[in-house]
Coordinates of C-alpha atoms and ligand atoms in Angstrom, one line a residue:
M1 CA -99.9 -13.2 -12.9
V2 CA -100.8 -11.4 -9.8
H3 CA -97.6 -9.8 -9.0
A4 CA -98.3 -6.3 -10.2
P5 CA -101.3 -4.0 -10.5
P6 CA -102.2 -3.6 -14.2
R7 CA -100.7 -0.9 -16.5
P8 CA -103.2 1.5 -17.8
A9 CA -104.7 0.2 -21.1
P10 CA -103.4 1.8 -24.1
G11 CA -105.8 4.7 -25.3
L12 CA -106.9 6.0 -21.9
P13 CA -106.8 9.7 -21.5
P14 CA -104.2 11.1 -19.0
V15 CA -105.3 11.2 -15.3
R16 CA -106.5 14.6 -14.5
V17 CA -107.8 14.0 -10.9
N18 CA -105.7 11.3 -9.3
L19 CA -107.6 10.0 -6.2
Y20 CA -105.9 6.5 -6.5
S21 CA -103.6 7.1 -3.7
D22 CA -101.7 9.7 -1.7
T23 CA -98.5 7.7 -2.6
Q24 CA -98.8 8.9 -6.3
S25 CA -98.2 12.6 -5.5
L26 CA -95.1 14.0 -7.3
P27 CA -92.3 16.0 -5.5
T28 CA -92.9 19.7 -6.0
P29 CA -90.2 22.0 -7.7
A30 CA -89.3 23.4 -4.3
M31 CA -89.1 19.9 -2.9
K32 CA -86.9 18.9 -5.9
A33 CA -84.6 22.2 -5.3
A34 CA -84.2 21.1 -1.7
M35 CA -83.0 17.7 -2.7
M36 CA -80.5 19.1 -5.2
A37 CA -79.1 21.3 -2.3
A38 CA -78.8 18.4 0.2
E39 CA -75.5 17.8 1.9
M40 CA -74.7 14.1 1.6
G41 CA -72.4 11.4 2.8
D42 CA -72.3 7.6 3.4
E43 CA -75.5 6.7 5.1
Q44 CA -74.5 3.4 5.9
A45 CA -71.4 4.6 7.7
G46 CA -73.6 7.1 9.7
L47 CA -72.0 10.0 7.7
D48 CA -74.9 11.5 5.9
P49 CA -75.6 14.7 7.6
T50 CA -79.1 15.0 6.1
V51 CA -80.2 11.8 7.0
N52 CA -78.7 12.3 10.6
A53 CA -80.7 15.7 10.9
L54 CA -83.9 13.9 9.9
C55 CA -83.5 11.1 12.3
D56 CA -82.8 13.5 15.1
R57 CA -85.8 15.6 14.3
M58 CA -88.1 12.5 14.0
A59 CA -87.0 11.1 17.3
K60 CA -88.1 14.4 18.8
L61 CA -91.2 14.7 16.8
L62 CA -92.3 11.3 17.8
G63 CA -91.0 11.5 21.5
K64 CA -88.5 8.8 21.3
E65 CA -84.8 8.3 21.9
A66 CA -83.6 7.3 18.4
A67 CA -84.7 6.9 14.8
V68 CA -83.5 5.1 11.7
F69 CA -84.2 6.0 8.0
L70 CA -85.6 3.4 5.9
P71 CA -86.7 3.2 2.1
S72 CA -90.2 2.4 2.8
G73 CA -93.0 2.1 5.4
T74 CA -93.2 -1.7 4.7
M75 CA -89.6 -2.0 5.5
C76 CA -90.3 0.1 9.0
N77 CA -92.9 -2.6 9.7
Q78 CA -91.1 -5.6 8.8
I79 CA -87.9 -4.4 10.6
A80 CA -90.0 -3.6 13.8
I81 CA -91.6 -7.1 13.6
L82 CA -88.1 -8.7 13.1
T83 CA -86.8 -6.7 16.1
H84 CA -89.9 -7.4 18.5
C85 CA -90.5 -10.9 17.7
R86 CA -89.0 -14.4 17.1
P87 CA -90.2 -17.3 15.0
G88 CA -93.4 -18.7 16.6
D89 CA -94.5 -15.4 18.3
E90 CA -98.0 -14.0 17.9
I91 CA -98.8 -10.5 17.0
L92 CA -102.2 -9.0 17.7
A93 CA -103.6 -6.4 15.1
H94 CA -106.7 -5.4 13.4
H95 CA -107.8 -7.9 10.8
T96 CA -107.6 -5.2 8.1
A97 CA -104.0 -4.0 9.3
H98 CA -101.5 -3.4 6.5
I99 CA -99.1 -5.9 8.2
L100 CA -101.8 -8.6 7.8
T101 CA -103.3 -7.7 4.5
S102 CA -100.7 -5.8 2.4
E103 CA -97.1 -6.8 3.1
G104 CA -97.0 -10.1 1.2
G105 CA -97.0 -12.2 4.3
G106 CA -93.9 -10.5 5.4
G107 CA -94.4 -11.3 9.1
A108 CA -94.5 -15.0 8.4
A109 CA -92.0 -15.1 5.7
L110 CA -89.3 -12.9 7.3
T111 CA -89.9 -13.2 11.1
G112 CA -91.9 -16.5 11.2
A113 CA -94.5 -14.7 13.4
Q114 CA -98.3 -15.2 13.3
I115 CA -100.5 -12.3 13.0
T116 CA -103.8 -12.6 14.5
G117 CA -106.6 -10.4 13.1
L118 CA -108.8 -8.7 15.7
P119 CA -112.4 -7.5 15.1
G120 CA -113.6 -4.0 15.6
E121 CA -115.2 -0.9 13.7
G122 CA -113.2 1.3 11.5
G123 CA -109.9 -0.6 11.5
Q124 CA -109.7 -0.2 15.4
F125 CA -110.2 -2.6 18.2
E126 CA -111.2 -2.4 21.8
V127 CA -109.3 -3.7 24.8
A128 CA -112.2 -6.2 25.2
A129 CA -111.0 -7.8 21.8
L130 CA -107.5 -8.0 23.2
D131 CA -108.9 -9.6 26.3
A132 CA -110.7 -12.2 24.0
A133 CA -107.5 -12.9 22.1
L134 CA -105.3 -13.5 25.3
R135 CA -104.2 -17.0 25.6
A136 CA -103.0 -18.9 28.8
K137 CA -99.2 -18.9 29.0
T138 CA -98.7 -22.7 28.4
R139 CA -96.3 -24.6 26.4
Y140 CA -99.2 -25.2 23.9
S141 CA -99.8 -21.6 23.0
M142 CA -97.9 -19.2 21.1
P143 CA -96.0 -16.5 23.0
Q144 CA -98.0 -13.2 22.5
V145 CA -95.4 -10.6 22.1
L146 CA -96.7 -7.6 20.1
V147 CA -99.7 -5.4 19.8
E148 CA -99.9 -3.4 16.7
V149 CA -102.1 -0.3 15.7
E150 CA -102.5 1.8 12.8
Q151 CA -102.8 5.5 13.0
T152 CA -104.7 6.3 10.9
A153 CA -106.5 3.0 10.2
N154 CA -106.2 2.8 6.4
I155 CA -108.8 0.3 5.3
G156 CA -110.8 1.3 8.3
G157 CA -111.6 4.4 6.5
G158 CA -108.6 6.7 7.5
T159 CA -109.9 6.9 11.1
V160 CA -108.1 8.5 13.9
W161 CA -107.4 6.4 17.1
P162 CA -108.6 8.4 20.1
L163 CA -105.9 9.2 22.5
A164 CA -107.7 7.4 25.4
K165 CA -108.0 4.2 23.4
L166 CA -104.3 4.3 22.1
R167 CA -103.2 4.6 25.8
A168 CA -105.5 1.9 27.0
V169 CA -104.3 -0.5 24.3
A170 CA -100.7 0.3 25.1
E171 CA -101.2 -0.2 28.8
W172 CA -103.1 -3.4 28.3
A173 CA -100.2 -4.8 26.2
H174 CA -97.5 -3.7 28.7
A175 CA -99.5 -5.2 31.7
H176 CA -99.6 -8.6 29.7
G177 CA -95.8 -8.3 29.1
M178 CA -96.4 -7.5 25.4
S179 CA -94.6 -4.7 23.3
T180 CA -96.5 -2.1 21.4
H181 CA -95.9 -0.9 17.8
M182 CA -97.6 1.9 15.8
D183 CA -97.9 1.8 12.2
G184 CA -97.9 5.6 11.7
A185 CA -97.9 5.7 7.8
R186 CA -100.5 8.6 8.2
L187 CA -99.7 9.7 11.8
M188 CA -99.3 13.3 10.8
N189 CA -102.8 13.2 9.2
A190 CA -104.1 11.9 12.5
A191 CA -102.2 14.6 14.4
V192 CA -103.4 17.5 12.3
A193 CA -107.0 16.2 12.2
A194 CA -107.1 15.6 16.0
G195 CA -105.1 18.7 16.9
I196 CA -102.9 16.4 19.0
P197 CA -99.1 16.3 18.8
A198 CA -97.8 13.1 17.2
A199 CA -95.4 12.5 20.2
E200 CA -98.5 12.4 22.3
M201 CA -100.2 9.8 20.3
A202 CA -97.0 7.6 20.3
V203 CA -96.7 7.8 24.1
G204 CA -96.8 4.0 25.2
Y205 CA -95.7 2.8 21.9
D206 CA -92.2 1.1 21.8
S207 CA -91.9 1.6 18.2
V208 CA -93.6 4.1 15.7
W209 CA -92.9 5.2 12.3
L210 CA -94.0 7.9 9.8
D211 CA -94.3 7.6 6.0
F212 CA -93.0 10.4 3.9
T213 CA -94.6 9.2 0.7
K214 CA -98.2 9.5 1.6
G215 CA -99.7 12.9 2.3
L216 CA -96.4 14.5 2.9
G217 CA -95.4 14.0 -0.7
A218 CA -91.9 13.0 -0.7
P219 CA -90.6 10.5 -3.4
L220 CA -89.4 7.9 -0.9
G221 CA -88.5 7.3 2.6
A222 CA -89.9 6.4 6.2
V223 CA -88.4 6.8 9.6
L224 CA -88.8 4.3 12.3
C225 CA -88.3 5.5 16.0
G226 CA -87.8 3.8 19.4
S227 CA -85.6 3.4 22.3
A228 CA -81.8 3.7 21.4
E229 CA -81.5 0.0 22.1
F230 CA -84.4 -0.8 19.8
I231 CA -82.9 1.3 17.0
D232 CA -79.7 -0.3 17.3
A233 CA -81.3 -3.7 16.8
A234 CA -83.3 -2.3 13.9
W235 CA -80.1 -1.1 12.3
R236 CA -78.8 -4.7 12.2
W237 CA -82.0 -5.8 10.3
K238 CA -81.6 -2.8 7.9
Q239 CA -78.1 -3.9 7.1
R240 CA -79.1 -7.6 6.7
L241 CA -82.1 -6.7 4.5
G242 CA -80.0 -4.5 2.2
G243 CA -82.0 -1.3 3.6
S244 CA -78.6 0.5 4.4
M245 CA -78.1 3.3 1.8
R246 CA -75.3 5.6 0.7
Q247 CA -76.0 9.2 -0.1
A248 CA -79.5 9.0 1.0
G249 CA -79.5 12.6 2.0
I250 CA -80.8 13.5 -1.4
C251 CA -84.1 11.7 -0.2
A252 CA -83.9 12.7 3.3
A253 CA -83.9 16.3 2.3
A254 CA -87.2 15.8 0.7
C255 CA -88.5 14.4 3.8
L256 CA -87.2 17.4 5.9
Y257 CA -88.7 19.7 3.4
S258 CA -92.0 17.9 3.8
L259 CA -92.0 18.4 7.6
D260 CA -91.4 22.1 7.1
H261 CA -93.8 22.7 4.2
H262 CA -96.4 19.9 3.9
V263 CA -97.7 19.2 7.3
D264 CA -100.2 22.0 8.2
R265 CA -101.5 21.8 4.7
L266 CA -102.7 18.2 5.4
A267 CA -105.9 20.0 6.8
E268 CA -106.8 21.1 3.2
D269 CA -106.7 17.3 2.1
H270 CA -109.0 16.5 5.1
A271 CA -111.3 19.4 3.9
N272 CA -111.2 18.3 0.4
A273 CA -112.2 14.8 1.7
K274 CA -115.1 16.1 3.4
R275 CA -116.3 18.0 0.4
F276 CA -115.8 14.9 -1.9
A277 CA -117.8 12.7 0.6
A278 CA -120.5 15.4 0.9
G279 CA -120.8 15.6 -2.9
L280 CA -121.0 11.8 -3.3
A281 CA -123.4 11.5 -0.3
Q282 CA -125.9 13.3 -2.5
V283 CA -125.9 10.7 -5.1
P284 CA -128.9 8.4 -4.6
G285 CA -127.9 4.9 -3.6
F286 CA -124.4 5.8 -2.6
R287 CA -123.2 4.9 0.8
V288 CA -120.2 7.1 2.0
Q289 CA -118.2 6.7 5.1
T290 CA -117.7 10.0 6.8
P291 CA -114.0 10.8 6.4
E292 CA -111.9 11.8 9.5
T293 CA -108.7 12.4 7.5
N294 CA -107.7 12.2 3.8
L295 CA -109.4 8.9 2.7
V296 CA -112.8 8.6 1.6
F297 CA -114.5 5.1 1.2
F298 CA -117.9 4.8 -0.6
E299 CA -120.1 2.1 -1.9
P300 CA -121.9 2.8 -5.0
S301 CA -123.8 -0.4 -5.4
G302 CA -127.0 1.0 -4.3
A303 CA -126.9 3.2 -7.4
G304 CA -127.0 0.1 -9.6
I305 CA -123.2 0.2 -10.4
T306 CA -120.2 -1.8 -8.9
A307 CA -117.2 0.2 -7.6
E308 CA -115.1 -1.7 -10.1
A309 CA -117.4 -0.6 -13.1
L310 CA -117.7 3.0 -11.8
S311 CA -113.9 3.2 -11.6
A312 CA -113.4 2.0 -15.1
K313 CA -116.0 4.6 -16.4
A314 CA -114.4 7.3 -14.4
R315 CA -110.9 6.5 -15.5
A316 CA -111.9 6.7 -19.1
R317 CA -112.8 10.2 -18.2
G318 CA -109.5 11.0 -16.5
I319 CA -110.6 10.5 -12.9
A320 CA -108.8 7.7 -11.0
F321 CA -109.8 6.1 -7.6
S322 CA -108.9 2.7 -6.2
V323 CA -111.4 -0.3 -5.6
M324 CA -111.3 -2.4 -2.6
G325 CA -114.0 -5.1 -2.8
P326 CA -117.4 -3.5 -3.0
R327 CA -115.8 -0.1 -2.1
G328 CA -114.2 2.9 -3.9
R329 CA -111.4 4.6 -2.1
A330 CA -110.5 8.1 -2.9
C331 CA -107.4 9.7 -1.5
M332 CA -106.7 13.3 -1.1
H333 CA -103.2 14.8 -1.4
L334 CA -101.2 17.7 -2.4
D335 CA -101.8 17.0 -6.2
V336 CA -105.6 17.4 -5.8
D337 CA -107.3 20.7 -5.2
R338 CA -110.7 21.7 -4.6
A339 CA -111.5 22.2 -8.3
G340 CA -110.3 18.6 -9.0
V341 CA -112.7 17.4 -6.1
D342 CA -115.6 19.1 -7.7
E343 CA -114.6 17.8 -11.1
A344 CA -114.5 14.2 -9.8
V345 CA -117.9 14.4 -8.1
G346 CA -119.3 15.8 -11.3
V347 CA -118.0 13.1 -13.3
I348 CA -119.2 10.5 -11.0
R349 CA -122.7 12.0 -11.0
E350 CA -122.9 12.1 -14.8
I351 CA -121.8 8.3 -14.8
V352 CA -124.6 7.3 -12.5
G353 CA -127.1 9.4 -14.5
N354 CA -127.7 11.8 -11.7
Ligands
PLP401 C1 -98.7 2.7 2.7 C2 -99.0 2.0 4.1 C3 -97.9 1.1 4.4 C4 -96.6 0.9 3.7 O1 -95.8 1.9 3.4 P1 -94.9 1.8 2.1 O2 -94.2 3.2 2.1 O3 -95.8 2.1 0.9 O4 -94.1 0.8 2.1 C5 -98.0 0.6 5.7 N1 -99.1 0.9 6.5 C6 -100.1 1.7 6.2 C7 -101.2 1.7 7.0 C8 -100.1 2.2 4.9 O5 -101.0 2.9 4.4

């Protein structure tokens, strides 16, 4: 059985500090009140006023003509791939990209597209890597149709693509007749950390989306943006895949609430990430990647313990973080405060006997 993450073993204490993922934050009472007050209609028929308001706002926020509300970020990526590509097409993305590592092979299963993983530090690649991946346009080679970037790059350490690099990648793609897609699961984290508007970061990207269930703290929903023509085509895939909803305004209201109340506070998560990283960096043998946003990756093996073993021991004491191979990943979000960060660091120090 590899289909689901393991359920917590019975007898474990409740999680006090949940650094496992920013997806696990719970809607706040005020967010729930906004949901209860939402005006609703039939979303599938275009009649949900709250969904429509969210889509209008997101198109403006990301600087695109149109937007569509979808249940998840994965569906945004898959519908974007379905819309940009045909079977046999090639997508260029970093080798750690979510579309390549974490969507169940969706690009291949649904579109029939092949994703080629590019090398590069911190989940990002250089134009030189694109040059190296370029194929001659012959009947032997796959059509290369899409270049994808992740802002922030998740497995890369939550790194922020610099604006100049984003622009250079988009210009390269368009110069070679390819389209561009930005997986903006944590785009607002990038915008807040860099002090650059999200729309600026999305310039040159033909499609871009934002997830509301990461640091923004909504229970579900993501919005995919692009040209009016692109979103029209995306809507057909939404319908085909069963992503068209009904009174979805109850969820869109949470997303709107998060845009009003949970964007500026992402800076707190970034400060907490720095604090956590600084605390762990003092443990002898720990290697800690300096965080740029809300994710902290660390490798404890130099302290004589694997990330897996450390995570099990920490969990037994009410501290949760995730494990990715030799690394641990701690995620900051609105259910984790500074005291929680300090508690987590203290527990980890005690475990390694420091
Ligand atoms: C979480 C995530 C996704 C998928 O979003 P879901 O809403 O969980 O489906 C896609 N890309 C990146 C970079 C992510 O972190």
